[in-house]
Amino acid sequence: MYFLPTFFFFNKLAIQFPSEDILLVTASVIKAVINFKQVSKVLEEFDVEEQPKTMLENRFPNIKIIESGVKQLKSKEHCILTGDGSQHVYKKLFMCWS
């Protein structure tokens, strides 16, 4: 399972890894990439739009969204604690800030 705090390119990740469970942990507005176009080998063009979590979870069944901040990172245990008191074990962790 991948855990992603405030990561708005998660839809591309969900497409690249459709068999992986992805958890998006965000304390901010949920944003999604729309109108994605590969312009060249290294150049991509897209727009970013605010979307409700239910729309995104329905669009990408391998994504679950938790609207909470990350309270603590326990890297040795591969675990994060969120502000809502939940504990989540991860295999890989991507951390992004906006």
PDB file of C-alpha atoms in Angstrom:
ATOM      1  CA  MET A   1       0.000   0.000   0.000  1.00  0.00           C
ATOM      2  CA  TYR A   2       1.268   3.480  -0.871  1.00  0.00           C
ATOM      3  CA  PHE A   3       0.586   6.422   1.451  1.00  0.00           C
ATOM      4  CA  LEU A   4       0.559   9.914   0.003  1.00  0.00           C
ATOM      5  CA  PRO A   5       0.197  13.065   2.122  1.00  0.00           C
ATOM      6  CA  THR A   6      -1.118  16.046   0.121  1.00  0.00           C
ATOM      7  CA  PHE A   7      -0.290  14.538  -3.254  1.00  0.00           C
ATOM      8  CA  PHE A   8      -2.400  15.749  -6.165  1.00  0.00           C
ATOM      9  CA  PHE A   9      -0.816  13.702  -8.970  1.00  0.00           C
ATOM     10  CA  PHE A  10      -2.229  10.518  -7.443  1.00  0.00           C
ATOM     11  CA  ASN A  11      -4.473   9.808 -10.422  1.00  0.00           C
ATOM     12  CA  LYS A  12      -1.390   9.248 -12.601  1.00  0.00           C
ATOM     13  CA  LEU A  13       0.016   6.955  -9.913  1.00  0.00           C
ATOM     14  CA  ALA A  14      -3.300   5.071  -9.714  1.00  0.00           C
ATOM     15  CA  ILE A  15      -3.199   4.473 -13.459  1.00  0.00           C
ATOM     16  CA  GLN A  16       0.442   3.338 -13.425  1.00  0.00           C
ATOM     17  CA  PHE A  17      -0.128   0.941 -10.493  1.00  0.00           C
ATOM     18  CA  PRO A  18      -3.746  -0.253 -10.828  1.00  0.00           C
ATOM     19  CA  SER A  19      -3.221  -3.368  -8.689  1.00  0.00           C
ATOM     20  CA  GLU A  20      -1.734  -1.425  -5.743  1.00  0.00           C
ATOM     21  CA  ASP A  21      -3.793   0.038  -2.908  1.00  0.00           C
ATOM     22  CA  ILE A  22      -3.114   3.765  -2.576  1.00  0.00           C
ATOM     23  CA  LEU A  23      -4.022   5.858   0.438  1.00  0.00           C
ATOM     24  CA  LEU A  24      -4.084   9.626   0.018  1.00  0.00           C
ATOM     25  CA  VAL A  25      -3.790  11.452   3.342  1.00  0.00           C
ATOM     26  CA  THR A  26      -4.491  15.143   2.971  1.00  0.00           C
ATOM     27  CA  ALA A  27      -5.316  17.995   5.311  1.00  0.00           C
ATOM     28  CA  SER A  28      -5.961  20.333   2.386  1.00  0.00           C
ATOM     29  CA  VAL A  29      -8.327  20.587  -0.559  1.00  0.00           C
ATOM     30  CA  ILE A  30      -8.217  17.567  -2.836  1.00  0.00           C
ATOM     31  CA  LYS A  31      -6.947  18.410  -6.304  1.00  0.00           C
ATOM     32  CA  ALA A  32      -6.841  16.231  -9.369  1.00  0.00           C
ATOM     33  CA  VAL A  33      -5.112  16.400 -12.729  1.00  0.00           C
ATOM     34  CA  ILE A  34      -7.511  16.792 -15.648  1.00  0.00           C
ATOM     35  CA  ASN A  35      -6.994  17.236 -19.392  1.00  0.00           C
ATOM     36  CA  PHE A  36      -3.667  15.393 -19.242  1.00  0.00           C
ATOM     37  CA  LYS A  37      -1.710  15.367 -22.503  1.00  0.00           C
ATOM     38  CA  GLN A  38       1.772  13.991 -23.202  1.00  0.00           C
ATOM     39  CA  VAL A  39       3.271  16.774 -25.330  1.00  0.00           C
ATOM     40  CA  SER A  40       6.681  15.175 -25.825  1.00  0.00           C
ATOM     41  CA  LYS A  41       8.849  12.524 -24.185  1.00  0.00           C
ATOM     42  CA  VAL A  42       9.601  14.771 -21.188  1.00  0.00           C
ATOM     43  CA  LEU A  43       6.850  17.404 -21.383  1.00  0.00           C
ATOM     44  CA  GLU A  44       3.312  16.977 -20.074  1.00  0.00           C
ATOM     45  CA  GLU A  45       0.411  19.415 -20.186  1.00  0.00           C
ATOM     46  CA  PHE A  46      -2.510  19.341 -17.740  1.00  0.00           C
ATOM     47  CA  ASP A  47      -4.933  21.359 -15.633  1.00  0.00           C
ATOM     48  CA  VAL A  48      -5.517  21.023 -11.879  1.00  0.00           C
ATOM     49  CA  GLU A  49      -9.040  21.075 -10.459  1.00  0.00           C
ATOM     50  CA  GLU A  50     -10.559  20.739  -6.977  1.00  0.00           C
ATOM     51  CA  GLN A  51     -12.739  17.639  -6.749  1.00  0.00           C
ATOM     52  CA  PRO A  52     -14.785  15.954  -4.007  1.00  0.00           C
ATOM     53  CA  LYS A  53     -13.207  12.840  -2.512  1.00  0.00           C
ATOM     54  CA  THR A  54     -16.137  10.592  -3.499  1.00  0.00           C
ATOM     55  CA  MET A  55     -15.751  11.446  -7.169  1.00  0.00           C
ATOM     56  CA  LEU A  56     -12.060  10.585  -7.104  1.00  0.00           C
ATOM     57  CA  GLU A  57     -12.512   7.354  -5.109  1.00  0.00           C
ATOM     58  CA  ASN A  58     -15.209   6.238  -7.563  1.00  0.00           C
ATOM     59  CA  ARG A  59     -13.002   7.070 -10.544  1.00  0.00           C
ATOM     60  CA  PHE A  60      -9.990   5.210  -9.125  1.00  0.00           C
ATOM     61  CA  PRO A  61     -11.101   2.146  -7.104  1.00  0.00           C
ATOM     62  CA  ASN A  62      -7.546   1.500  -5.831  1.00  0.00           C
ATOM     63  CA  ILE A  63      -7.469   4.880  -4.023  1.00  0.00           C
ATOM     64  CA  LYS A  64      -8.820   5.616  -0.552  1.00  0.00           C
ATOM     65  CA  ILE A  65      -8.768   9.215   0.709  1.00  0.00           C
ATOM     66  CA  ILE A  66      -8.431  10.243   4.357  1.00  0.00           C
ATOM     67  CA  GLU A  67      -9.025  13.922   5.052  1.00  0.00           C
ATOM     68  CA  SER A  68      -6.652  14.413   7.979  1.00  0.00           C
ATOM     69  CA  GLY A  69      -3.144  15.639   8.642  1.00  0.00           C
ATOM     70  CA  VAL A  70      -0.203  13.385   9.416  1.00  0.00           C
ATOM     71  CA  LYS A  71       0.516  13.642  13.134  1.00  0.00           C
ATOM     72  CA  GLN A  72       3.518  11.332  13.404  1.00  0.00           C
ATOM     73  CA  LEU A  73       5.799   9.319  11.128  1.00  0.00           C
ATOM     74  CA  LYS A  74       7.306   6.122  12.532  1.00  0.00           C
ATOM     75  CA  SER A  75       9.780   5.286   9.780  1.00  0.00           C
ATOM     76  CA  LYS A  76      11.311   2.221  11.459  1.00  0.00           C
ATOM     77  CA  GLU A  77       7.859   0.650  11.817  1.00  0.00           C
ATOM     78  CA  HIS A  78       6.718   1.858   8.361  1.00  0.00           C
ATOM     79  CA  CYS A  79       3.726   3.498  10.003  1.00  0.00           C
ATOM     80  CA  ILE A  80       2.039   6.906  10.063  1.00  0.00           C
ATOM     81  CA  LEU A  81      -0.385   8.278  12.640  1.00  0.00           C
ATOM     82  CA  THR A  82      -3.007  10.703  11.371  1.00  0.00           C
ATOM     83  CA  GLY A  83      -4.685  13.567  13.178  1.00  0.00           C
ATOM     84  CA  ASP A  84      -7.929  11.598  13.447  1.00  0.00           C
ATOM     85  CA  GLY A  85      -6.115   8.984  15.591  1.00  0.00           C
ATOM     86  CA  SER A  86      -5.792   6.320  12.881  1.00  0.00           C
ATOM     87  CA  GLN A  87      -2.625   4.290  12.349  1.00  0.00           C
ATOM     88  CA  HIS A  88      -1.614   3.145   8.855  1.00  0.00           C
ATOM     89  CA  VAL A  89       1.173   0.749   7.899  1.00  0.00           C
ATOM     90  CA  TYR A  90       2.820   1.376   4.538  1.00  0.00           C
ATOM     91  CA  LYS A  91       5.135  -0.360   2.102  1.00  0.00           C
ATOM     92  CA  LYS A  92       6.228   2.825   0.290  1.00  0.00           C
ATOM     93  CA  LEU A  93       5.734   6.426   1.344  1.00  0.00           C
ATOM     94  CA  PHE A  94       5.608   9.471  -0.930  1.00  0.00           C
ATOM     95  CA  MET A  95       5.528  12.808   0.865  1.00  0.00           C
ATOM     96  CA  CYS A  96       4.625  16.003  -0.935  1.00  0.00           C
ATOM     97  CA  TRP A  97       3.830  19.511   0.228  1.00  0.00           C
ATOM     98  CA  SER A  98       1.962  22.176  -1.612  1.00  0.00           C
TER      99      SER A  98
END
